[in-house]
Amino acid sequence: MKTYYAHGKLLLSGEYSVLKGSLALAIPTSLGQSLHFTASNAGNLTWHSYDHLDKLWLQVVFDSNLSILSTSDNDKATFLQNLLKKGFELSGEEFKPGLAETKLEFDRSWGLGSSSTLTYLISDWLGADQMKLHFATQIGSGYDVACASAKSPLLYRKDSDIYIHHLKLPELYSKVYFIHLNQKQLSKPEVEKFMAASQASALLDRISEISLALTLVKSENELRDLITEHESIMSDLLHRPTVQAKLFPEFNGIVKSLGAWGGDFVLALGKDVPAYFKCKGYNTCIPFDKMVLQ
């Protein structure tokens, strides 16, 4: 048996705008996904995917041509099939019969990267380039796949080339919490809508400046100001109210959307964060140091 591991992801800044070349600040999470592969002479490749509660949520059997012989979910099996076909093509590896088992450490509804971690795991298992596999099979900037193998937060830019710079965030981030909004946001339609619209280059450049500044902040007030400005810019670009204006206008602090607006996790910094959000019905409230790998 061989085992592979990938970290989940969160995007602290540059959501949407990273698709058009802005610098983004991303973090690998302490929770991720693993892949265990046991070779056999059975002739087929059986794929079992388990969630964080050890419940089997996807079962697929592939023949040696990666045709789907049976599955519990056609759409998810087709996504996996495309990843495997392109992965074998990029790596030049021959078909691998046996049992592949993936295990998530986080709730699938959290949006921490069940697809991006899978992409990385398959690339690592087959020896394919992780970014080439991502861009050949999915839309998106690829920051999430970069997080899968990262050991610390990173600045990420996808322009004519990929730029990745690993770093350690200032200690004051230990006051930050991540709160799940009790719903999952589908990123694909959000991404397609943003890419079809035009944005002022000056605003995209300012997002890059804020992303860099967020790695150098020296005070809580500075951090709040940068987050406030970032949310205001994205609100104007997306023509949507900020999550704080929509859901938490009375919160004594700052709330920021992470990733696609409308679901998954938000960042919060302020007074009595866990008590406030739990009172509002948001029970998943995770301190920065428990969520982030750094």
Coordinates of C-alpha atoms in Angstrom, one line a residue:
M1 CA 0.0 0.0 0.0
K2 CA 1.2 3.5 -0.8
T3 CA -0.2 6.6 0.9
Y4 CA -0.4 10.2 -0.4
Y5 CA -1.7 13.4 1.3
A6 CA -3.0 16.8 0.3
H7 CA -3.9 19.9 2.4
G8 CA -7.2 21.8 2.0
K9 CA -7.3 25.5 1.2
L10 CA -8.8 28.9 2.0
L11 CA -8.4 32.1 0.1
L12 CA -7.9 35.1 2.4
S13 CA -7.7 37.7 -0.4
G14 CA -8.0 37.9 -4.1
E15 CA -11.2 35.9 -4.5
Y16 CA -12.4 36.2 -8.1
S17 CA -9.7 38.8 -9.0
V18 CA -7.0 36.1 -8.9
L19 CA -8.6 34.7 -12.1
K20 CA -7.6 37.9 -13.9
G21 CA -4.0 38.1 -12.6
S22 CA -4.4 39.7 -9.1
L23 CA -2.0 38.6 -6.4
A24 CA -3.9 36.5 -3.8
L25 CA -3.2 35.4 -0.3
A26 CA -4.0 31.7 0.3
I27 CA -3.6 29.3 3.1
P28 CA -3.2 25.5 3.3
T29 CA -5.5 24.1 6.0
S30 CA -4.4 21.6 8.7
L31 CA -7.2 19.3 7.4
G32 CA -6.9 17.6 4.0
Q33 CA -7.4 14.4 2.1
S34 CA -5.4 11.2 1.8
L35 CA -5.2 8.6 -0.9
H36 CA -4.2 4.9 -0.2
F37 CA -3.5 2.7 -3.2
T38 CA -3.2 -1.1 -3.0
A39 CA -2.1 -2.8 -6.3
S40 CA -3.7 -6.1 -7.4
N41 CA -4.0 -8.4 -10.3
A42 CA -7.7 -8.0 -10.5
G43 CA -7.6 -6.1 -13.9
N44 CA -9.9 -3.3 -12.8
L45 CA -9.3 -0.1 -10.7
T46 CA -11.8 0.2 -7.9
W47 CA -12.2 3.6 -6.3
H48 CA -13.7 4.2 -2.9
S49 CA -14.1 7.7 -1.4
Y50 CA -14.9 8.2 2.3
D51 CA -16.0 11.3 4.1
H52 CA -14.8 12.7 7.4
L53 CA -17.2 10.3 9.2
D54 CA -15.8 7.3 7.3
K55 CA -19.0 7.0 5.3
L56 CA -18.5 5.8 1.7
W57 CA -19.8 8.6 -0.6
L58 CA -18.5 7.5 -3.9
Q59 CA -17.8 4.1 -5.4
V60 CA -16.5 3.5 -9.0
V61 CA -15.1 0.6 -10.9
F62 CA -12.9 1.3 -14.0
D63 CA -11.7 -1.2 -16.5
S64 CA -8.2 -1.0 -18.0
N65 CA -9.4 1.7 -20.5
L66 CA -10.8 3.7 -17.6
S67 CA -14.3 3.1 -18.8
I68 CA -16.8 3.2 -16.0
L69 CA -18.1 -0.3 -15.3
S70 CA -20.2 0.7 -12.2
T71 CA -20.7 3.7 -9.9
S72 CA -22.8 5.1 -7.2
D73 CA -22.7 8.6 -8.8
N74 CA -22.4 9.2 -12.5
D75 CA -21.5 12.9 -12.4
K76 CA -18.7 12.5 -9.8
A77 CA -17.5 9.3 -11.5
T78 CA -17.1 11.2 -14.8
F79 CA -15.1 14.0 -13.1
L80 CA -12.8 11.4 -11.5
Q81 CA -12.6 9.6 -14.9
N82 CA -11.4 12.8 -16.6
L83 CA -8.8 13.4 -13.9
L84 CA -7.5 9.9 -14.2
K85 CA -7.4 9.8 -18.0
K86 CA -5.5 13.1 -18.1
G87 CA -3.3 12.1 -15.2
F88 CA -2.2 8.9 -17.0
E89 CA -1.7 10.8 -20.2
L90 CA 0.5 13.5 -18.6
S91 CA 2.6 11.0 -16.6
G92 CA 3.0 8.4 -19.2
E93 CA 2.2 5.7 -16.6
E94 CA 0.5 2.5 -17.5
F95 CA -2.9 1.6 -16.1
K96 CA -2.8 0.6 -12.4
P97 CA -5.2 -2.1 -11.3
G98 CA -6.1 -2.3 -7.7
L99 CA -8.0 -0.5 -4.9
A100 CA -7.7 3.3 -4.4
E101 CA -9.3 4.7 -1.3
T102 CA -9.5 8.4 -0.5
K103 CA -10.4 9.8 3.0
L104 CA -11.5 13.4 3.7
E105 CA -10.6 14.9 7.1
F106 CA -13.1 17.8 6.7
D107 CA -16.9 18.0 6.0
R108 CA -17.5 18.0 2.2
S109 CA -19.9 20.9 2.7
W110 CA -17.1 23.1 4.0
G111 CA -15.6 24.0 0.7
L112 CA -12.0 23.3 1.8
G113 CA -11.0 21.7 -1.5
S114 CA -12.3 18.1 -2.0
S115 CA -11.7 18.6 -5.8
S116 CA -8.3 20.4 -5.5
T117 CA -7.0 17.8 -3.0
L118 CA -8.1 15.0 -5.2
T119 CA -6.4 16.6 -8.2
Y120 CA -3.1 16.9 -6.3
L121 CA -3.4 13.3 -4.9
I122 CA -3.9 11.9 -8.4
S123 CA -1.0 13.9 -9.8
D124 CA 1.3 12.8 -6.9
W125 CA 0.2 9.1 -7.3
L126 CA 0.7 9.0 -11.0
G127 CA 3.7 11.4 -11.2
A128 CA 2.0 14.0 -13.3
D129 CA 2.5 17.8 -13.0
Q130 CA -0.2 19.0 -10.6
M131 CA -0.8 22.4 -12.3
K132 CA -1.0 20.8 -15.8
L133 CA -3.5 18.3 -14.5
H134 CA -5.6 21.1 -13.0
F135 CA -5.7 23.4 -16.0
A136 CA -6.4 20.5 -18.3
T137 CA -9.5 19.4 -16.4
Q138 CA -10.9 22.3 -14.5
I139 CA -11.5 26.1 -14.5
G140 CA -10.0 28.2 -11.8
S141 CA -6.8 29.9 -10.9
G142 CA -5.1 26.8 -9.5
Y143 CA -4.3 28.4 -6.1
D144 CA -6.1 25.6 -4.4
V145 CA -3.9 23.0 -6.0
A146 CA -0.9 25.0 -5.0
C147 CA -2.1 24.9 -1.4
A148 CA -2.4 21.1 -1.5
S149 CA 1.4 20.6 -1.2
A150 CA 2.1 23.8 0.7
K151 CA 3.4 23.8 4.3
S152 CA 2.6 27.5 5.0
P153 CA 0.5 30.4 3.7
L154 CA 1.4 31.7 0.2
L155 CA 1.1 34.5 -2.2
Y156 CA -0.2 33.3 -5.5
R157 CA -0.5 34.8 -9.0
K158 CA -1.6 33.3 -12.2
D159 CA -0.6 35.6 -15.1
S160 CA 1.5 34.6 -18.0
D161 CA 3.2 32.2 -15.5
I162 CA 2.5 31.0 -12.0
Y163 CA 4.0 32.9 -9.1
I164 CA 4.1 31.3 -5.6
H165 CA 5.8 32.7 -2.6
H166 CA 5.6 30.9 0.8
L167 CA 5.6 32.9 4.0
K168 CA 4.6 33.1 7.6
L169 CA 1.8 35.5 8.6
P170 CA 2.1 38.0 11.5
E171 CA 1.2 36.8 15.0
L172 CA -1.9 39.0 15.2
Y173 CA -3.7 36.6 12.9
S174 CA -4.1 34.4 15.9
K175 CA -7.1 36.6 16.8
V176 CA -8.9 35.6 13.6
Y177 CA -11.7 33.0 13.4
F178 CA -13.2 31.1 10.5
I179 CA -17.0 30.6 10.6
H180 CA -18.9 28.3 8.3
L181 CA -22.1 29.8 6.9
N182 CA -24.0 26.5 7.0
Q183 CA -24.3 26.4 3.2
K184 CA -22.0 25.5 0.3
Q185 CA -21.4 27.9 -2.5
L186 CA -21.0 26.4 -6.0
S187 CA -17.9 28.2 -7.4
K188 CA -18.1 27.2 -11.1
P189 CA -21.1 29.5 -12.1
E190 CA -19.6 32.3 -9.9
V191 CA -16.2 32.0 -11.7
E192 CA -17.9 31.9 -15.2
K193 CA -19.9 35.0 -14.4
F194 CA -16.9 37.0 -13.2
M195 CA -14.7 36.0 -16.1
A196 CA -17.4 37.2 -18.6
A197 CA -17.5 40.6 -17.0
S198 CA -15.0 43.4 -17.4
Q199 CA -13.1 45.0 -14.4
A200 CA -11.0 48.1 -14.1
S201 CA -7.3 47.2 -14.0
A202 CA -6.7 49.8 -11.2
L203 CA -9.1 47.9 -8.9
L204 CA -7.4 44.6 -9.7
D205 CA -4.0 46.1 -9.0
R206 CA -5.3 47.5 -5.7
I207 CA -6.4 44.0 -4.7
S208 CA -2.8 42.8 -5.4
E209 CA -1.5 45.6 -3.1
I210 CA -3.9 44.7 -0.4
S211 CA -2.9 41.0 -0.6
L212 CA 0.8 41.9 -0.1
A213 CA 0.0 44.4 2.7
L214 CA -2.0 41.7 4.5
T215 CA 1.2 39.7 5.0
L216 CA 3.0 42.7 6.6
V217 CA 0.3 44.1 9.0
K218 CA 1.5 45.3 12.4
S219 CA -1.7 46.2 14.1
E220 CA -5.3 44.9 14.4
N221 CA -6.6 48.2 13.1
E222 CA -4.5 48.0 10.0
L223 CA -5.7 44.5 9.4
R224 CA -9.3 45.6 9.8
D225 CA -8.8 48.6 7.4
L226 CA -7.3 46.4 4.7
I227 CA -10.1 43.8 5.0
T228 CA -12.7 46.6 4.9
E229 CA -11.2 48.1 1.7
H230 CA -10.9 44.7 0.0
E231 CA -14.6 43.9 0.8
S232 CA -15.7 47.3 -0.6
I233 CA -13.8 46.8 -3.8
M234 CA -15.1 43.3 -4.4
S235 CA -18.7 44.4 -3.5
D236 CA -18.4 47.1 -6.3
L237 CA -17.0 44.6 -8.8
L238 CA -19.6 41.9 -8.0
H239 CA -22.5 44.3 -7.6
R240 CA -23.4 42.5 -4.4
P241 CA -23.5 43.6 -0.7
T242 CA -20.7 42.4 1.6
V243 CA -21.4 39.4 3.8
Q244 CA -21.2 41.7 6.8
A245 CA -23.7 44.2 5.4
K246 CA -26.1 41.3 4.5
L247 CA -25.8 39.1 7.6
F248 CA -23.9 40.7 10.4
P249 CA -24.3 44.5 10.3
E250 CA -24.3 44.8 14.1
F251 CA -21.1 42.7 14.7
N252 CA -18.5 44.6 16.7
G253 CA -15.6 43.8 14.3
I254 CA -15.0 42.9 10.7
V255 CA -16.3 39.9 8.6
K256 CA -14.8 38.9 5.2
S257 CA -16.0 36.5 2.6
L258 CA -13.5 33.8 1.6
G259 CA -13.6 32.3 -1.9
A260 CA -17.0 32.5 -3.8
W261 CA -19.3 34.9 -2.1
G262 CA -22.5 33.5 -0.5
G263 CA -21.4 30.4 1.3
D264 CA -18.6 28.3 2.8
F265 CA -16.4 30.1 5.3
V266 CA -16.0 33.7 6.4
L267 CA -13.2 35.3 8.4
A268 CA -14.1 37.3 11.5
L269 CA -12.0 39.5 13.7
G270 CA -13.6 41.4 16.6
K271 CA -15.1 41.1 20.1
D272 CA -16.5 37.8 21.4
V273 CA -16.4 36.1 18.0
P274 CA -17.4 32.6 19.0
A275 CA -20.2 33.7 21.3
Y276 CA -21.6 36.1 18.7
F277 CA -21.7 33.7 15.8
K278 CA -23.0 30.7 17.8
C279 CA -25.8 32.9 19.1
K280 CA -26.7 33.6 15.4
G281 CA -26.7 29.8 14.7
Y282 CA -23.3 29.4 13.2
N283 CA -21.7 26.7 15.3
T284 CA -18.6 25.9 13.3
C285 CA -16.2 28.6 14.6
I286 CA -12.5 27.6 14.2
P287 CA -9.6 29.6 15.6
F288 CA -6.9 30.6 13.0
D289 CA -4.2 28.5 14.7
K290 CA -6.3 25.3 14.4
M291 CA -7.4 25.9 10.8
V292 CA -4.1 27.1 9.2
L293 CA -1.0 25.2 8.5
Q294 CA 2.0 27.4 9.1

